[in-house]
PDB file of C-alpha atoms and ligand atoms in Angstrom:
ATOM      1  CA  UNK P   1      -4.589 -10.275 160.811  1.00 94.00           C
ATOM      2  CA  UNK P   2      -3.437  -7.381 159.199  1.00 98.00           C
ATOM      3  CA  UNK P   3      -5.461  -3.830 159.308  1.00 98.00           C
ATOM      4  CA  UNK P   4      -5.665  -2.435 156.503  1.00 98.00           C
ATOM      5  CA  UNK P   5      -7.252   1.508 155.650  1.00 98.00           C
ATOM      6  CA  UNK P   6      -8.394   2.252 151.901  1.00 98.00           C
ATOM      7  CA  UNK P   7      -7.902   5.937 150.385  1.00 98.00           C
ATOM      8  CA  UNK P   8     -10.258   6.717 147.675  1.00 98.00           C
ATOM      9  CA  UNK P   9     -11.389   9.945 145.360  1.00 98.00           C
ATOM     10  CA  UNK P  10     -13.788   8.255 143.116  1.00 97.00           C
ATOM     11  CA  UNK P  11     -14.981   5.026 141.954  1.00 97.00           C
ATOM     12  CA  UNK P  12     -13.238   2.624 144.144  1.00 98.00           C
ATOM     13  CA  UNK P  13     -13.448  -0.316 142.011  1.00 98.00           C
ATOM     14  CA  UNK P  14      -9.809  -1.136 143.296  1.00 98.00           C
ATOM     15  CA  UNK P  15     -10.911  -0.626 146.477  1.00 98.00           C
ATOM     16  CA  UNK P  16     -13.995  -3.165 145.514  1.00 98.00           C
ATOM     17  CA  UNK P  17     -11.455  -5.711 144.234  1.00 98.00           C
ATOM     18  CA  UNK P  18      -9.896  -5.902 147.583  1.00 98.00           C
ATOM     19  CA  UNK P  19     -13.131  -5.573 149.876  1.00 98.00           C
ATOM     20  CA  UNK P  20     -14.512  -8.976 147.859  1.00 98.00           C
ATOM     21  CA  UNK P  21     -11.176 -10.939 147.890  1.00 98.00           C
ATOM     22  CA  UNK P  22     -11.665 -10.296 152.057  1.00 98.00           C
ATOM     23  CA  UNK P  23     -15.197 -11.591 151.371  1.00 97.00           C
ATOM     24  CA  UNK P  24     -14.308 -14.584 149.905  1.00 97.00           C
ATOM     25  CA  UNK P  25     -12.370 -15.440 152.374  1.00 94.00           C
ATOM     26  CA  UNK P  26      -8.997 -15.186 149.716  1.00 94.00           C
ATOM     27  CA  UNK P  27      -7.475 -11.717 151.272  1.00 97.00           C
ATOM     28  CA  UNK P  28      -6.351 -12.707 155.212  1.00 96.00           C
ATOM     29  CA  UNK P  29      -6.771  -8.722 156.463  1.00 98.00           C
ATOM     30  CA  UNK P  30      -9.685  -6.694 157.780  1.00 98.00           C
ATOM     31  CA  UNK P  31     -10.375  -4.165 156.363  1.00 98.00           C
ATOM     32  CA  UNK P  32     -10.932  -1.380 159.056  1.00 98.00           C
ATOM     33  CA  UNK P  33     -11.731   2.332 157.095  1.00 98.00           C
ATOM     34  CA  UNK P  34     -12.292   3.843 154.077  1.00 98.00           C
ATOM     35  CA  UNK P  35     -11.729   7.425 153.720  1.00 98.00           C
ATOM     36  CA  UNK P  36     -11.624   9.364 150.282  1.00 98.00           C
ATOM     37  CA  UNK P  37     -10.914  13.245 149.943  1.00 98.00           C
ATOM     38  CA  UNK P  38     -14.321  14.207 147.805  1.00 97.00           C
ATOM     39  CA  UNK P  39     -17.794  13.527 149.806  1.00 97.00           C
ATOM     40  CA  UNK P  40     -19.266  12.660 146.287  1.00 98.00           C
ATOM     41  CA  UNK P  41     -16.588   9.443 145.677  1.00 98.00           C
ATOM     42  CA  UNK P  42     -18.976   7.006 144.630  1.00 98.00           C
ATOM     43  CA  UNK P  43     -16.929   4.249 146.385  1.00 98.00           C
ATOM     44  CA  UNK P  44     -17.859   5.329 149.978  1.00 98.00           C
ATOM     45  CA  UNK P  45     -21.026   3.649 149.102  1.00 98.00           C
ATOM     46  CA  UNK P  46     -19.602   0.706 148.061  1.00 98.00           C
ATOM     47  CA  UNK P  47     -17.413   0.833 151.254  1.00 98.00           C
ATOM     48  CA  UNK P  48     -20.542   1.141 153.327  1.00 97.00           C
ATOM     49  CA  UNK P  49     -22.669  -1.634 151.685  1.00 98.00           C
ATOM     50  CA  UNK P  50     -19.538  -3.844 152.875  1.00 97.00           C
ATOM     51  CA  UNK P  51     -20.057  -2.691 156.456  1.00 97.00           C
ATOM     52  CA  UNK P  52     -16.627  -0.537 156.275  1.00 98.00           C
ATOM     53  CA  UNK P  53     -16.639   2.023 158.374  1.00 98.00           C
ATOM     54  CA  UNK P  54     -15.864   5.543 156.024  1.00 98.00           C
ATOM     55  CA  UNK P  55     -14.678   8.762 156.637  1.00 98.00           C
ATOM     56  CA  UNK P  56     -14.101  11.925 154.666  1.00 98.00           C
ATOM     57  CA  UNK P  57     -11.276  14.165 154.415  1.00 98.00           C
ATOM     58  CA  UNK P  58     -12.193  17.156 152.352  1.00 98.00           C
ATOM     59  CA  UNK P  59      -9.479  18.384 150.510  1.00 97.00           C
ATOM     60  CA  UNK P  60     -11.105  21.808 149.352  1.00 96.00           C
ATOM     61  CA  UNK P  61     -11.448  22.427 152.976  1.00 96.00           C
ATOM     62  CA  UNK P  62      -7.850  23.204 153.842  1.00 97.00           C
ATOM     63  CA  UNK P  63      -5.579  25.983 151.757  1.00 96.00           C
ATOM     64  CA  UNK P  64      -2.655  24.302 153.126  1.00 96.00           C
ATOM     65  CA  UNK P  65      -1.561  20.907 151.693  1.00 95.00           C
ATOM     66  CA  UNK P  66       0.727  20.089 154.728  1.00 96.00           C
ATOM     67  CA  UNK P  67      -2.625  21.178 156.720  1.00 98.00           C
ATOM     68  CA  UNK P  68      -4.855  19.032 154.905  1.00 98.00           C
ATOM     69  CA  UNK P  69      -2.079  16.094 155.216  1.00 98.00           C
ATOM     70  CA  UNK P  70      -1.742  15.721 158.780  1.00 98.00           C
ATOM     71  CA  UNK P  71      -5.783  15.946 159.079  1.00 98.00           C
ATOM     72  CA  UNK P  72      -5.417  13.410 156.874  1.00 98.00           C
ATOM     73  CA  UNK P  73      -2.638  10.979 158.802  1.00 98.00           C
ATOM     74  CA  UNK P  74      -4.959  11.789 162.018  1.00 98.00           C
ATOM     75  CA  UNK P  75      -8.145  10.568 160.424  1.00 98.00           C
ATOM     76  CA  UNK P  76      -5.678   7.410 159.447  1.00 98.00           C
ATOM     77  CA  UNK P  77      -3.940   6.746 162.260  1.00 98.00           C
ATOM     78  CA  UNK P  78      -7.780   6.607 164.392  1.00 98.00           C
ATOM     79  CA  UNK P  79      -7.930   3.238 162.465  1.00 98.00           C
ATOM     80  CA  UNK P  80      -4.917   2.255 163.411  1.00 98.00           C
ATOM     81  CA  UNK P  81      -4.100   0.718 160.317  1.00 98.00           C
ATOM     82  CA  UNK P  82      -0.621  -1.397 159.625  1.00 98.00           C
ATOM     83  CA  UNK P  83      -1.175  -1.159 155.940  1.00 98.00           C
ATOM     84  CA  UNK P  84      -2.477   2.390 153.912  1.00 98.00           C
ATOM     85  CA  UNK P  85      -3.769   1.832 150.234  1.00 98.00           C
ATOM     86  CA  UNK P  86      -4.166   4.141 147.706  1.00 98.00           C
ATOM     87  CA  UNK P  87      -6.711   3.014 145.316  1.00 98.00           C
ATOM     88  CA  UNK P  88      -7.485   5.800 142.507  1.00 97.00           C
ATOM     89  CA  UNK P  89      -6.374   9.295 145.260  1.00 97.00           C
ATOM     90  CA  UNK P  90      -5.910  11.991 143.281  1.00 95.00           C
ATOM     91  CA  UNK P  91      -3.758  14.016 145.610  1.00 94.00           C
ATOM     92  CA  UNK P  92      -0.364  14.027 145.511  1.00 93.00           C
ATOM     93  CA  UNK P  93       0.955  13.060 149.678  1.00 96.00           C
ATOM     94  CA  UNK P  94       3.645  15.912 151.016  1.00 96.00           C
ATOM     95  CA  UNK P  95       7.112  14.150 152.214  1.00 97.00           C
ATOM     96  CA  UNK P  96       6.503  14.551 155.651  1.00 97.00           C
ATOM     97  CA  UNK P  97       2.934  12.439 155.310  1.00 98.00           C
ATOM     98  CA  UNK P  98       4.688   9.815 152.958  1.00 97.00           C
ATOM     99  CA  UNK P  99       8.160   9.154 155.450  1.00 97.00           C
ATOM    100  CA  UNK P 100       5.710   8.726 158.421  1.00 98.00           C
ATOM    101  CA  UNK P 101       3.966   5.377 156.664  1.00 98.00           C
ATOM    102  CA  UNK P 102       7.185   4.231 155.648  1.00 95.00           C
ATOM    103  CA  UNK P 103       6.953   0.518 154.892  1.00 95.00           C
ATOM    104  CA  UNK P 104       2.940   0.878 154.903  1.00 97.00           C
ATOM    105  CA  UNK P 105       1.794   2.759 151.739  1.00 98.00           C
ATOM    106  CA  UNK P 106       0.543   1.283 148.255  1.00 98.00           C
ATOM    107  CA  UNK P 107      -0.309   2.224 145.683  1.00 98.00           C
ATOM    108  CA  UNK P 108      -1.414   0.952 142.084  1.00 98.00           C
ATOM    109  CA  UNK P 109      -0.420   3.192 139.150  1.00 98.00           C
ATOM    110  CA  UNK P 110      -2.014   2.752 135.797  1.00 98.00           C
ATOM    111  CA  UNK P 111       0.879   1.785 134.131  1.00 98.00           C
ATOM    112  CA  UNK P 112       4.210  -0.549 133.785  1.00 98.00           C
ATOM    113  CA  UNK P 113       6.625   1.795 135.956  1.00 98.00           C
ATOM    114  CA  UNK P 114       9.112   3.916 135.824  1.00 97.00           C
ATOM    115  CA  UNK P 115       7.105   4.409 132.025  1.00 98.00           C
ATOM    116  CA  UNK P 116       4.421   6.648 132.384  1.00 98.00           C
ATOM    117  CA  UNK P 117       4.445   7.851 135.757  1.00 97.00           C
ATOM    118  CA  UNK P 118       1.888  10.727 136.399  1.00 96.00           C
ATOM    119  CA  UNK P 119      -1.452  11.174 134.446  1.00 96.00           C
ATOM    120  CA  UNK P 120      -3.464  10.219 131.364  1.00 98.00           C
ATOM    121  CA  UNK P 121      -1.310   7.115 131.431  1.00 98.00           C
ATOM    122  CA  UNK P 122      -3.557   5.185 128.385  1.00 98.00           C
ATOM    123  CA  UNK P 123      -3.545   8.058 126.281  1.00 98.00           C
ATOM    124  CA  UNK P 124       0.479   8.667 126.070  1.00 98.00           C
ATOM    125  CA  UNK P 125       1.197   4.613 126.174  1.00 98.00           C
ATOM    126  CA  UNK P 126      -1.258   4.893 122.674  1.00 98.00           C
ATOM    127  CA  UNK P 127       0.522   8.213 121.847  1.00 98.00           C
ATOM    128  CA  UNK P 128       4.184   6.832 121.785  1.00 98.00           C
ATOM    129  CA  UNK P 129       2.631   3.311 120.239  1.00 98.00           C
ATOM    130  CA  UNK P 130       3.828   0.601 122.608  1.00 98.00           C
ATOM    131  CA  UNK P 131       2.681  -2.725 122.341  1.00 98.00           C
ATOM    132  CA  UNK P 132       3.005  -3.636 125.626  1.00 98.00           C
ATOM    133  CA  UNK P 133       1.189  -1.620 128.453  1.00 98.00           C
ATOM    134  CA  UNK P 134      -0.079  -2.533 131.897  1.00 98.00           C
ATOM    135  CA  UNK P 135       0.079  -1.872 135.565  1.00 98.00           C
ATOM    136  CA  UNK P 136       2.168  -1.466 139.108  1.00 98.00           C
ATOM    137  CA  UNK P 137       1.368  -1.889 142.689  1.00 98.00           C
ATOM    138  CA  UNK P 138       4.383  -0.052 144.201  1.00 98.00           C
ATOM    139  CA  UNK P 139       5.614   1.109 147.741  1.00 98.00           C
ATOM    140  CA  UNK P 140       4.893   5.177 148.331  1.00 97.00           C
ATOM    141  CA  UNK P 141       7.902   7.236 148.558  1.00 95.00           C
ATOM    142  CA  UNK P 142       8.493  10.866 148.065  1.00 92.00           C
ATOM    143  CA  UNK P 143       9.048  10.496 144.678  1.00 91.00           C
ATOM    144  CA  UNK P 144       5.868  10.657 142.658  1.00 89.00           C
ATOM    145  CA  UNK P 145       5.196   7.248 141.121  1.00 91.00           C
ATOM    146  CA  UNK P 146       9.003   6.020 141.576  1.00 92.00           C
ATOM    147  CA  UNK P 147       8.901   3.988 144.606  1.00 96.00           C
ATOM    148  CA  UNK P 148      10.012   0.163 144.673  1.00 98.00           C
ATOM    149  CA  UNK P 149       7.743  -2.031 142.760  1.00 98.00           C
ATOM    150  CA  UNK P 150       5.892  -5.097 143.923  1.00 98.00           C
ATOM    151  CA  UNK P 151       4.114  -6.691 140.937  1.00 98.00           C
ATOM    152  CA  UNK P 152       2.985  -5.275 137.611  1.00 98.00           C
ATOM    153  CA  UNK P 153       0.733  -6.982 135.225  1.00 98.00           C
ATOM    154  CA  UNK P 154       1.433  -6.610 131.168  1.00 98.00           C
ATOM    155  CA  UNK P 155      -1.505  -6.432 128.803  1.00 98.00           C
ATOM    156  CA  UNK P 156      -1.497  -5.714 125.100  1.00 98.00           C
ATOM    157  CA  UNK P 157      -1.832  -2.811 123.042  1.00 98.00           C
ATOM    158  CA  UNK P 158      -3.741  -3.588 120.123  1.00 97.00           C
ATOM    159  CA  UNK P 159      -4.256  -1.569 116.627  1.00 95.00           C
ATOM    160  CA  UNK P 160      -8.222  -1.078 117.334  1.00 96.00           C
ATOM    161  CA  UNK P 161      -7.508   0.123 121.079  1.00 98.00           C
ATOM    162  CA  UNK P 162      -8.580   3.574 122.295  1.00 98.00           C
ATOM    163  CA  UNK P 163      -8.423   5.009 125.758  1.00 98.00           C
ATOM    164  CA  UNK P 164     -11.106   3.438 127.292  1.00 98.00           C
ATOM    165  CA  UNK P 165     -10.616  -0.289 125.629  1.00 98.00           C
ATOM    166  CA  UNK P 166      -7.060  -0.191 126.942  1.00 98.00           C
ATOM    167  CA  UNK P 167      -8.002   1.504 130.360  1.00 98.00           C
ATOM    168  CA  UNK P 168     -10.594  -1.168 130.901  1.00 98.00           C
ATOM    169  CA  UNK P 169      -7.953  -3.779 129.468  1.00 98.00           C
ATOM    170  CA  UNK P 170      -5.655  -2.566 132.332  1.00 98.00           C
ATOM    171  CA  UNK P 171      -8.266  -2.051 135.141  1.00 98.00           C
ATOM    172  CA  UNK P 172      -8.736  -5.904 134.368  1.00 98.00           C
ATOM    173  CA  UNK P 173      -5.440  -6.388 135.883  1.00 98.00           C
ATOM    174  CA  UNK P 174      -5.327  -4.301 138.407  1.00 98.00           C
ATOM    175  CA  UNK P 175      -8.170  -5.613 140.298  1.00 98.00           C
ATOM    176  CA  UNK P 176      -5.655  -9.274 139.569  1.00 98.00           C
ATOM    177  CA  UNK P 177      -2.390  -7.654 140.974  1.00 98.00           C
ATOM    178  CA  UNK P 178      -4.069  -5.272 144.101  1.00 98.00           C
ATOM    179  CA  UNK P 179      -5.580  -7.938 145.799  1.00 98.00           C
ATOM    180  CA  UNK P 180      -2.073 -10.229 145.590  1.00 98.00           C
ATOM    181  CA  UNK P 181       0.091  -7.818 146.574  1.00 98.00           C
ATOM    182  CA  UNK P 182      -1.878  -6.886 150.068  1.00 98.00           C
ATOM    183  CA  UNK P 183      -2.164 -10.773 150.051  1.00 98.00           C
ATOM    184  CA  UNK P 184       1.597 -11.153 150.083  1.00 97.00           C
ATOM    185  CA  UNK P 185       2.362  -8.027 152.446  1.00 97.00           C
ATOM    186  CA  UNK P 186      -0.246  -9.869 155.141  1.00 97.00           C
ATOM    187  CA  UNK P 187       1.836 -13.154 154.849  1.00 97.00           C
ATOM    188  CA  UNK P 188       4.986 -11.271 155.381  1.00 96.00           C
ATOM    189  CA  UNK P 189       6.677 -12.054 152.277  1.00 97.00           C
ATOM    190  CA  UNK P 190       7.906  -8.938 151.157  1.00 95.00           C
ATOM    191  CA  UNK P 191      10.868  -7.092 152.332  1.00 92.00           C
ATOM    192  CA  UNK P 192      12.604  -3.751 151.484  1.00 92.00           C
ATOM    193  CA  UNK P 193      16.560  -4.012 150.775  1.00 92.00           C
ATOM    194  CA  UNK P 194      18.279  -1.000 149.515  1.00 90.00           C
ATOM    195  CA  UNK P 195      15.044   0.442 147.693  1.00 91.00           C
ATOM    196  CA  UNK P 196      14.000  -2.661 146.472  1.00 96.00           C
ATOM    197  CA  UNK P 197      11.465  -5.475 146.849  1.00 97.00           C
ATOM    198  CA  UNK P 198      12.678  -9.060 147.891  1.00 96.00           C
ATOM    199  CA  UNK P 199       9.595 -11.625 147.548  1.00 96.00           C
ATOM    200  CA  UNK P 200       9.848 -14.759 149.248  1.00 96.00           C
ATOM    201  CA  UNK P 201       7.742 -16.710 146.904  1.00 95.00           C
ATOM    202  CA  UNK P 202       8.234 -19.469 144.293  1.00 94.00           C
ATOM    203  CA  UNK P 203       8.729 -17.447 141.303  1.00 94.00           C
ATOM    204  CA  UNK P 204       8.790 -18.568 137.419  1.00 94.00           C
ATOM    205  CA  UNK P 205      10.347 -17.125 134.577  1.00 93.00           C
ATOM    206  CA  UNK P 206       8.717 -19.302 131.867  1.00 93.00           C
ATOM    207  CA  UNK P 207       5.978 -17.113 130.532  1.00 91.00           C
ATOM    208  CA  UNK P 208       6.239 -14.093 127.880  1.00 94.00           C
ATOM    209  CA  UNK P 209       3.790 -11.403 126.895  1.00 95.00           C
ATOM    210  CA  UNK P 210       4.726 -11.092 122.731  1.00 95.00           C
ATOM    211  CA  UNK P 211       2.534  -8.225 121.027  1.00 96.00           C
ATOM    212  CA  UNK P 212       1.260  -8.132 119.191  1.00 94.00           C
ATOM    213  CA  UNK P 213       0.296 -11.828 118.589  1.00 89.00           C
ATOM    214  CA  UNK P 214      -1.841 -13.050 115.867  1.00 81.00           C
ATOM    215  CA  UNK P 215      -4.980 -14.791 117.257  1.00 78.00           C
ATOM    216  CA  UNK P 216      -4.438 -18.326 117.433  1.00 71.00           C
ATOM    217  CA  UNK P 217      -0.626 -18.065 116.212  1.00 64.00           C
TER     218      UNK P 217
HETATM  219  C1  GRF S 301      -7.017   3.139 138.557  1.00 59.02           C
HETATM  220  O1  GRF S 301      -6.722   2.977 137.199  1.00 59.02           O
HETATM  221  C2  GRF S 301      -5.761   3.313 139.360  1.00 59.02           C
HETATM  222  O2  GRF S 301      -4.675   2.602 138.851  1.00 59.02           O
HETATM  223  C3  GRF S 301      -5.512   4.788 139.226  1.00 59.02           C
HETATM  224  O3  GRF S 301      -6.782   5.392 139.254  1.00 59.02           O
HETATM  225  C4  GRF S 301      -7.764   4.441 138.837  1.00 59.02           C
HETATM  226  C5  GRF S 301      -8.726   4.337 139.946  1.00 59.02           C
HETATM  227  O4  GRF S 301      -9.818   3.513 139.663  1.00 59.02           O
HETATM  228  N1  GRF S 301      -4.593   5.240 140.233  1.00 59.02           N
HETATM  229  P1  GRF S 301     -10.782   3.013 140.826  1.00 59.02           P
HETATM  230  O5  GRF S 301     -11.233   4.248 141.595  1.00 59.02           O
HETATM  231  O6  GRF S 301     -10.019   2.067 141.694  1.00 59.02           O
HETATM  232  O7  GRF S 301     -11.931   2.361 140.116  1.00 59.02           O
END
């Protein structure tokens, strides 16, 4: 099986989503470490109740970002992980951090990529009023938010929505998509050709997302 380290800054209900799929036996990796860059992430307590071992890397203790980086990769690499997800870390990863897990860093962004990369993804998806919003679980490269996509999930945008209906709408989905993605990296279905994701998996093309959709129409 697969190991598998967890980067957190706050809530870690990602990181929750994946730590129960291992539970119930649906996620074949273990889940070796935890680590998160703020002592006060609430999720290092849901990491612990799990049994996960958790460490912290303090950001605010290093004036450096490369510095704080490679104490970062060392406090990694202890776990000897062969997968590194990012499940809500707020720091942005220097190139030299992000070419040396090449092939072995996730992440899930907030929103259907290359739309909305960055922050306050809800807000500007309502701000430029697109019906269709949703998320990404995509490969880490050196470009922020840009690297090749593994699965995104669609939800809709209704009328009624603010931030936090539509963020909880998407977080929904997200704990879906996280969990399948490691799911399919453990099984080895996934490749990387020329900056792109090849799935070997049955795949369908019958189902479409229309929205808005009347109820019952
Ligand atoms: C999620 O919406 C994730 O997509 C984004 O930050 C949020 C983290 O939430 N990168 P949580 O800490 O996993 O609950």
């Amino acid at each position: 099986m697969i190991a598998v380290v967890i980067l957190i800054s706050g809530r870690g209900s990602n990181m929750a989503s994946l730590l129960a799929a291992v539970d119930a036996d649906s996620l074949p990796v273990r889940i070796v470490g935890v680590l998160a860059n703020r002592p006060e992430a609430a999720g290092l307590e849901t990491a612990a109740t799990y049994g996960v071992p958790t460490r912290v890397v303090d950001h605010r203790a290093f004036s450096e970002r490369e510095d704080f980086d490679a104490a970062l990769a060392e406090a990694i690499d202890g776990f000897e992980p062969d997968l590194v997800v990012l499940a809500g870390f707020m720091r942005i990863l220097g190139d030299v951090f992000v070419r040396h897990y090449h092939g072995r860093l996730i992440n899930i962004h907030p929103s259907l990529l290359p739309t909305f990369p960055g922050l306050h993804t809800h807000r500007r998806a309502l701000d430029e009023g697109v019906r269709i919003h949703g998320c990404t679980v995509h490969f880490v490269t050196p470009d922020l938010d840009h690297g090749p996509i593994i699965v995104q999930a669609a939800v809709p945008v209704l009328d009624g929505d603010d931030e936090s209906t539509l963020a909880a709408r998407v977080l929904a989905q997200e704990h879906r998509v996280y969990p399948l993605a490691v799911r399919w990296l453990a099984e080895g279905r996934l490749r990387l050709t020329e900056g792109r994701v090849v799935l070997n998996l049955p795949q369908d093309g019958a189902d479409a997302l229309i929205s808005p959709r009347a109820a019952g129409a």
